[in-house]
mmCIF file of C-alpha atoms and ligand atoms in Angstrom:
data_model
loop_
_atom_site.group_PDB
_atom_site.id
_atom_site.type_symbol
_atom_site.label_atom_id
_atom_site.label_comp_id
_atom_site.label_asym_id
_atom_site.label_seq_id
_atom_site.Cartn_x
_atom_site.Cartn_y
_atom_site.Cartn_z
ATOM 1 C CA LEU A 295 129.768 79.382 114.419
ATOM 2 C CA ARG A 296 131.026 82.803 115.430
ATOM 3 C CA LYS A 297 134.720 83.367 115.389
ATOM 4 C CA ARG A 298 136.482 86.284 116.884
ATOM 5 C CA LEU A 299 140.039 87.331 116.410
ATOM 6 C CA MET A 300 142.042 90.278 117.628
ATOM 7 C CA ARG A 301 144.855 90.784 115.235
ATOM 8 C CA ALA A 302 146.553 94.119 115.774
ATOM 9 C CA GLU A 303 149.401 92.378 117.588
ATOM 10 C CA LYS A 304 149.827 89.631 114.991
ATOM 11 C CA MET A 305 151.538 91.726 112.382
ATOM 12 C CA GLU A 306 153.216 90.386 109.314
ATOM 13 C CA VAL A 307 156.931 90.773 108.772
ATOM 14 C CA VAL A 308 156.401 93.010 105.775
ATOM 15 C CA SER A 309 157.557 96.270 107.279
ATOM 16 C CA HIS A 310 158.086 98.403 104.229
ATOM 17 C CA LEU A 311 155.073 98.413 101.968
ATOM 18 C CA ALA A 312 156.746 100.851 99.615
ATOM 19 C CA ALA A 313 159.503 98.373 98.924
ATOM 20 C CA SER A 314 156.957 95.629 98.274
ATOM 21 C CA ILE A 315 154.976 97.563 95.691
ATOM 22 C CA SER A 316 157.658 97.781 93.016
ATOM 23 C CA HIS A 317 158.572 94.175 93.708
ATOM 24 C CA GLU A 318 154.951 93.000 93.536
ATOM 25 C CA VAL A 319 154.208 94.862 90.322
ATOM 26 C CA ARG A 320 157.455 93.946 88.621
ATOM 27 C CA ASN A 321 156.834 90.196 88.816
ATOM 28 C CA PRO A 322 153.635 90.083 86.742
ATOM 29 C CA LEU A 323 155.031 92.647 84.308
ATOM 30 C CA THR A 324 158.122 90.524 83.747
ATOM 31 C CA ALA A 325 155.936 87.476 83.181
ATOM 32 C CA ALA A 326 153.703 89.367 80.740
ATOM 33 C CA ARG A 327 156.772 90.555 78.850
ATOM 34 C CA GLY A 328 158.080 86.992 78.598
ATOM 35 C CA PHE A 329 154.866 85.714 77.066
ATOM 36 C CA MET A 330 154.714 88.639 74.639
ATOM 37 C CA GLN A 331 158.221 87.716 73.537
ATOM 38 C CA LEU A 332 157.085 84.138 72.938
ATOM 39 C CA LEU A 333 154.186 85.528 70.893
ATOM 40 C CA ALA A 334 156.642 87.229 68.580
ATOM 41 C CA GLN A 335 157.855 83.840 67.317
ATOM 42 C CA SER A 336 156.658 83.301 63.782
ATOM 43 C CA GLN A 337 156.182 79.523 63.938
ATOM 44 C CA LEU A 338 153.686 79.540 66.788
ATOM 45 C CA PRO A 339 150.447 77.542 66.400
ATOM 46 C CA MET A 340 147.191 79.416 66.943
ATOM 47 C CA ASP A 341 146.198 77.644 70.172
ATOM 48 C CA LYS A 342 149.590 78.493 71.748
ATOM 49 C CA ARG A 343 149.212 82.067 70.577
ATOM 50 C CA LYS A 344 145.821 82.334 72.284
ATOM 51 C CA GLN A 345 147.136 80.715 75.441
ATOM 52 C CA TYR A 346 150.137 83.054 75.725
ATOM 53 C CA MET A 347 147.965 86.063 75.006
ATOM 54 C CA GLN A 348 145.575 85.010 77.772
ATOM 55 C CA ILE A 349 148.407 84.594 80.276
ATOM 56 C CA ALA A 350 149.903 87.983 79.373
ATOM 57 C CA ILE A 351 146.504 89.643 79.923
ATOM 58 C CA GLU A 352 146.054 87.885 83.271
ATOM 59 C CA GLU A 353 149.482 89.035 84.418
ATOM 60 C CA ILE A 354 148.757 92.627 83.465
ATOM 61 C CA ASP A 355 145.412 92.397 85.300
ATOM 62 C CA ARG A 356 147.327 91.168 88.313
ATOM 63 C CA ALA A 357 149.681 94.171 88.201
ATOM 64 C CA GLU A 358 146.604 96.399 88.036
ATOM 65 C CA ALA A 359 144.971 94.636 91.010
ATOM 66 C CA ILE A 360 148.130 95.098 93.089
ATOM 67 C CA ILE A 361 148.178 98.803 92.316
ATOM 68 C CA THR A 362 144.493 99.000 93.318
ATOM 69 C CA ASP A 363 145.261 97.337 96.676
ATOM 70 C CA TYR A 364 148.139 99.697 97.468
ATOM 71 C CA LEU A 365 147.802 102.963 95.619
ATOM 72 C CA THR A 366 144.187 103.799 94.744
ATOM 73 C CA PHE A 367 144.280 107.122 96.599
ATOM 74 C CA ALA A 368 147.998 107.837 96.415
ATOM 75 C CA LYS A 369 149.060 111.345 95.518
ATOM 76 C CA PRO A 370 152.461 112.550 94.364
ATOM 77 C CA SER A 371 152.994 114.782 97.409
ATOM 78 C CA PRO A 372 154.399 113.264 100.600
ATOM 79 C CA GLU A 373 151.686 112.407 103.056
ATOM 80 C CA GLN A 374 151.218 113.850 106.509
ATOM 81 C CA VAL A 375 149.416 112.661 109.558
ATOM 82 C CA GLU A 376 146.391 114.864 110.026
ATOM 83 C CA LYS A 377 143.089 114.950 111.811
ATOM 84 C CA LEU A 378 140.660 112.992 109.645
ATOM 85 C CA ASN A 379 136.892 113.165 109.732
ATOM 86 C CA VAL A 380 135.852 109.520 109.739
ATOM 87 C CA LYS A 381 132.448 110.296 108.225
ATOM 88 C CA ALA A 382 133.892 112.266 105.309
ATOM 89 C CA GLU A 383 136.559 109.653 104.551
ATOM 90 C CA ILE A 384 134.054 106.788 104.587
ATOM 91 C CA GLU A 385 131.697 108.753 102.324
ATOM 92 C CA ARG A 386 134.517 109.317 99.851
ATOM 93 C CA VAL A 387 135.303 105.600 99.690
ATOM 94 C CA ILE A 388 131.615 104.684 99.358
ATOM 95 C CA ASP A 389 131.393 107.099 96.405
ATOM 96 C CA VAL A 390 134.332 105.372 94.727
ATOM 97 C CA LEU A 391 132.836 101.915 95.316
ATOM 98 C CA ARG A 392 129.232 102.731 94.441
ATOM 99 C CA PRO A 393 129.436 101.692 90.752
ATOM 100 C CA PHE A 394 131.109 98.402 91.711
ATOM 101 C CA ALA A 395 128.426 97.790 94.353
ATOM 102 C CA ASN A 396 125.649 98.505 91.847
ATOM 103 C CA MET A 397 127.216 96.084 89.388
ATOM 104 C CA ASN A 398 127.000 93.391 92.099
ATOM 105 C CA SER A 399 123.477 94.369 93.246
ATOM 106 C CA VAL A 400 124.889 95.344 96.607
ATOM 107 C CA GLU A 401 123.078 97.992 98.599
ATOM 108 C CA ILE A 402 125.315 100.199 100.739
ATOM 109 C CA ARG A 403 123.800 101.516 103.949
ATOM 110 C CA SER A 404 125.625 103.767 106.332
ATOM 111 C CA SER A 405 125.161 105.400 109.673
ATOM 112 C CA LEU A 406 128.032 107.810 110.094
ATOM 113 C CA ILE A 407 129.019 110.351 112.729
ATOM 114 C CA PRO A 408 131.807 112.895 112.113
ATOM 115 C CA PHE A 409 134.311 111.732 114.743
ATOM 116 C CA HIS A 410 137.989 112.389 114.188
ATOM 117 C CA VAL A 411 141.062 110.178 114.140
ATOM 118 C CA PHE A 412 144.698 110.879 113.318
ATOM 119 C CA GLY A 413 146.170 109.332 110.202
ATOM 120 C CA GLU A 414 147.346 109.773 106.665
ATOM 121 C CA ARG A 415 144.338 110.384 104.449
ATOM 122 C CA ASP A 416 145.388 108.246 101.440
ATOM 123 C CA LYS A 417 146.222 105.284 103.634
ATOM 124 C CA PHE A 418 143.080 105.497 105.712
ATOM 125 C CA GLN A 419 140.965 105.616 102.546
ATOM 126 C CA GLN A 420 142.973 102.735 101.055
ATOM 127 C CA CYS A 421 142.310 100.673 104.162
ATOM 128 C CA LEU A 422 138.556 101.337 104.052
ATOM 129 C CA LEU A 423 138.487 100.611 100.327
ATOM 130 C CA ASN A 424 140.262 97.257 100.693
ATOM 131 C CA ILE A 425 137.828 96.124 103.397
ATOM 132 C CA MET A 426 134.676 97.282 101.605
ATOM 133 C CA LYS A 427 135.854 95.930 98.253
ATOM 134 C CA ASN A 428 136.295 92.504 99.857
ATOM 135 C CA SER A 429 132.806 92.805 101.341
ATOM 136 C CA ILE A 430 131.272 93.524 97.947
ATOM 137 C CA GLU A 431 133.289 90.726 96.325
ATOM 138 C CA ALA A 432 131.907 88.387 99.016
ATOM 139 C CA MET A 433 128.362 89.090 97.711
ATOM 140 C CA PRO A 434 128.448 88.075 94.026
ATOM 141 C CA ASN A 435 124.665 87.610 94.050
ATOM 142 C CA GLY A 436 123.889 90.827 95.826
ATOM 143 C CA GLY A 437 123.372 91.752 99.450
ATOM 144 C CA THR A 438 123.849 94.563 101.893
ATOM 145 C CA LEU A 439 126.971 96.358 102.973
ATOM 146 C CA ASP A 440 126.514 98.207 106.250
ATOM 147 C CA VAL A 441 128.939 100.809 107.532
ATOM 148 C CA TYR A 442 128.325 101.968 111.055
ATOM 149 C CA VAL A 443 130.319 104.423 113.142
ATOM 150 C CA SER A 444 130.080 104.695 116.909
ATOM 151 C CA ILE A 445 132.201 105.929 119.768
ATOM 152 C CA GLY A 446 133.687 104.333 122.847
ATOM 153 C CA GLN A 447 135.585 105.853 125.750
ATOM 154 C CA ASP A 448 138.663 106.864 123.775
ATOM 155 C CA GLU A 449 138.133 105.203 120.454
ATOM 156 C CA VAL A 450 136.145 105.462 117.287
ATOM 157 C CA LEU A 451 134.544 102.225 116.150
ATOM 158 C CA ILE A 452 133.924 101.539 112.478
ATOM 159 C CA ARG A 453 131.901 98.412 111.800
ATOM 160 C CA ILE A 454 131.692 97.094 108.257
ATOM 161 C CA THR A 455 129.211 94.271 107.802
ATOM 162 C CA ASP A 456 128.317 92.242 104.732
ATOM 163 C CA THR A 457 125.778 89.507 104.030
ATOM 164 C CA GLY A 458 128.227 87.546 101.910
ATOM 165 C CA ILE A 459 129.854 84.139 101.746
ATOM 166 C CA GLY A 460 131.658 84.499 105.079
ATOM 167 C CA MET A 461 134.874 82.795 106.133
ATOM 168 C CA THR A 462 135.881 79.596 107.874
ATOM 169 C CA LYS A 463 137.977 79.691 111.043
ATOM 170 C CA GLU A 464 141.056 78.789 108.975
ATOM 171 C CA GLN A 465 140.366 81.609 106.524
ATOM 172 C CA ILE A 466 139.955 84.141 109.337
ATOM 173 C CA GLU A 467 143.250 83.019 110.827
ATOM 174 C CA ARG A 468 145.050 83.517 107.531
ATOM 175 C CA LEU A 469 143.522 86.925 106.865
ATOM 176 C CA GLY A 470 146.247 89.500 106.358
ATOM 177 C CA GLU A 471 148.853 86.908 105.473
ATOM 178 C CA PRO A 472 150.607 88.026 102.263
ATOM 179 C CA TYR A 473 149.259 86.214 99.174
ATOM 180 C CA PHE A 474 146.440 84.490 101.046
ATOM 181 C CA THR A 475 143.500 84.621 98.664
ATOM 182 C CA THR A 476 140.506 82.442 97.832
ATOM 183 C CA LYS A 477 139.883 84.362 94.582
ATOM 184 C CA GLY A 478 142.346 82.528 92.349
ATOM 185 C CA MET A 479 143.798 84.630 89.534
ATOM 186 C CA LYS A 480 141.579 87.573 90.481
ATOM 187 C CA GLY A 481 142.967 87.837 94.006
ATOM 188 C CA THR A 482 146.243 89.334 95.204
ATOM 189 C CA GLY A 483 146.058 88.347 98.851
ATOM 190 C CA LEU A 484 147.577 91.726 99.627
ATOM 191 C CA GLY A 485 144.533 93.874 100.433
ATOM 192 C CA MET A 486 144.104 92.772 104.049
ATOM 193 C CA MET A 487 147.841 92.840 104.696
ATOM 194 C CA VAL A 488 147.750 96.508 103.717
ATOM 195 C CA VAL A 489 144.725 96.994 106.025
ATOM 196 C CA TYR A 490 146.467 95.478 109.069
ATOM 197 C CA ARG A 491 149.580 97.501 108.370
ATOM 198 C CA ILE A 492 147.684 100.788 108.152
ATOM 199 C CA ILE A 493 145.495 100.180 111.218
ATOM 200 C CA GLU A 494 148.579 99.254 113.204
ATOM 201 C CA SER A 495 150.301 102.468 112.130
ATOM 202 C CA MET A 496 147.273 104.409 113.378
ATOM 203 C CA GLY A 497 147.425 102.713 116.775
ATOM 204 C CA GLY A 498 144.183 100.830 116.188
ATOM 205 C CA SER A 499 142.979 97.248 116.225
ATOM 206 C CA ILE A 500 140.829 94.992 114.082
ATOM 207 C CA GLU A 501 138.234 92.432 115.058
ATOM 208 C CA ILE A 502 136.685 89.921 112.672
ATOM 209 C CA ILE A 503 133.455 88.019 113.169
ATOM 210 C CA SER A 504 132.420 85.786 110.323
ATOM 211 C CA GLU A 505 130.064 82.950 109.583
ATOM 212 C CA VAL A 506 130.104 80.880 106.395
ATOM 213 C CA ASN A 507 127.154 81.708 104.129
ATOM 214 C CA LYS A 508 125.934 84.365 106.568
ATOM 215 C CA GLY A 509 128.416 87.186 106.335
ATOM 216 C CA THR A 510 131.316 88.998 107.858
ATOM 217 C CA GLU A 511 131.690 91.846 110.284
ATOM 218 C CA ILE A 512 134.952 93.744 110.413
ATOM 219 C CA SER A 513 135.349 96.200 113.268
ATOM 220 C CA LEU A 514 138.081 98.788 113.369
ATOM 221 C CA SER A 515 138.887 100.509 116.614
ATOM 222 C CA LEU A 516 140.921 103.706 116.286
ATOM 223 C CA PRO A 517 142.091 106.190 118.903
ATOM 224 C CA LEU A 518 139.693 109.130 119.037
ATOM 225 C CA ALA A 519 141.292 112.468 118.201
ATOM 226 C CA LYS A 520 139.673 114.767 120.721
ATOM 227 C CA THR A 521 141.600 117.941 120.012
ATOM 228 C CA VAL A 522 144.707 118.511 117.935
ATOM 229 C CA ALA A 523 146.658 119.719 120.986
ATOM 230 C CA ALA A 524 145.584 116.934 123.333
ATOM 231 C CA SER A 525 146.793 114.217 120.985
ATOM 232 C CA ALA A 526 150.200 115.628 120.174
ATOM 233 C CA LYS A 527 151.580 112.098 120.384
ATOM 234 C CA PRO A 528 153.147 111.468 116.982
ATOM 235 C CA VAL A 529 151.577 108.750 114.877
ATOM 236 C CA ARG A 530 154.205 106.712 113.123
ATOM 237 C CA SER A 531 154.194 107.524 109.444
ATOM 238 C CA LEU A 532 153.730 104.698 107.009
ATOM 239 C CA ALA A 533 155.639 104.694 103.758
ATOM 240 C CA LEU A 534 153.337 103.283 101.121
ATOM 241 C CA LYS A 535 154.881 104.976 98.141
ATOM 242 C CA GLY A 536 158.148 106.353 96.929
ATOM 243 C CA LYS A 537 161.399 104.770 97.986
ATOM 244 C CA GLY A 538 161.149 102.655 101.114
HETATM 245 P P1 ADP B 83 142.114 89.340 97.854
HETATM 246 O O1 ADP B 83 140.883 90.190 98.007
HETATM 247 O O2 ADP B 83 142.970 89.777 96.718
HETATM 248 O O3 ADP B 83 141.803 87.864 97.812
HETATM 249 P P2 ADP B 83 142.638 90.222 100.546
HETATM 250 O O4 ADP B 83 143.893 90.288 101.347
HETATM 251 O O5 ADP B 83 141.891 91.473 100.341
HETATM 252 O O6 ADP B 83 143.039 89.550 99.155
HETATM 253 O O7 ADP B 83 141.676 89.147 101.193
HETATM 254 C C1 ADP B 83 142.170 87.850 101.460
HETATM 255 C C2 ADP B 83 141.054 86.823 101.552
HETATM 256 O O8 ADP B 83 140.274 87.053 102.722
HETATM 257 C C3 ADP B 83 140.050 86.842 100.423
HETATM 258 O O9 ADP B 83 140.505 86.119 99.302
HETATM 259 C C4 ADP B 83 138.829 86.186 101.067
HETATM 260 O O10 ADP B 83 138.956 84.785 101.067
HETATM 261 C C5 ADP B 83 138.937 86.633 102.516
HETATM 262 N N1 ADP B 83 138.024 87.757 102.825
HETATM 263 C C6 ADP B 83 138.370 89.039 103.076
HETATM 264 N N2 ADP B 83 137.292 89.790 103.344
HETATM 265 C C7 ADP B 83 136.219 88.969 103.247
HETATM 266 C C8 ADP B 83 134.791 89.133 103.414
HETATM 267 N N3 ADP B 83 134.255 90.333 103.721
HETATM 268 N N4 ADP B 83 134.001 88.044 103.249
HETATM 269 C C9 ADP B 83 134.527 86.840 102.942
HETATM 270 N N5 ADP B 83 135.852 86.616 102.776
HETATM 271 C C10 ADP B 83 136.689 87.656 102.929
HETATM 272 MG MG1 MG B 84 140.876 92.218 98.552
#
């Protein structure tokens, strides 16, 4: 069964990602602190000790995963919308993910053309990373991740295809919903929310085609930046870091 979904219009209410980050990270840190405090009790049996330790570690891992989903490429300087070379940005993200792909026996293939789009570099890379990381995680026993760039009339198309576990119709519908994850403790359910938010800010759209046990294809459509002057239309800036 092939399922299609256009989702650029169906945005989540989370409007300020920057505000969410400190909130999202603080929760697991507070929990970890609480369990460490419990650990400090002298009368604690060994099995409880181990259990609390395990929970504290899981909470810290969660804080780390949230930072990965939001801030992998963040820099201290304020970001600006600039003309981005899609090929170069994808190559950068593939480089970052290569060790993770190798660990999962995932082969990355790409066919890239240096078209340009307008956006903030960190956010665009974050968006590509979140999508490709999900693709690799969907192939725990190996597979192929394909990244293909093409051009339409006025848009650049980026197609990211995996041969992984795929998604049901219900899962596709919930994609991008905050905290929706099928990865249990290892998932944040925030990666795709960040993706939708960034693509929306760039004036683009997302299409998902997925089939259970076959794989998933995620297509991004972004306005083509022909020349700097011709596209003087300001792209709304997206605050991912600093104070919202
Ligand atoms: P997380 O990766 O932390 O679970 P995301 O927001 O990145 O959160 O993804 C949400 C959910 O969407 C995942 O848990 C998974 O069920 C599903 N998903 C996303 N991308 C894929 C994919 N390429 N293949 C299969 N399922 C996917
Ligand atoms: Mg993810």
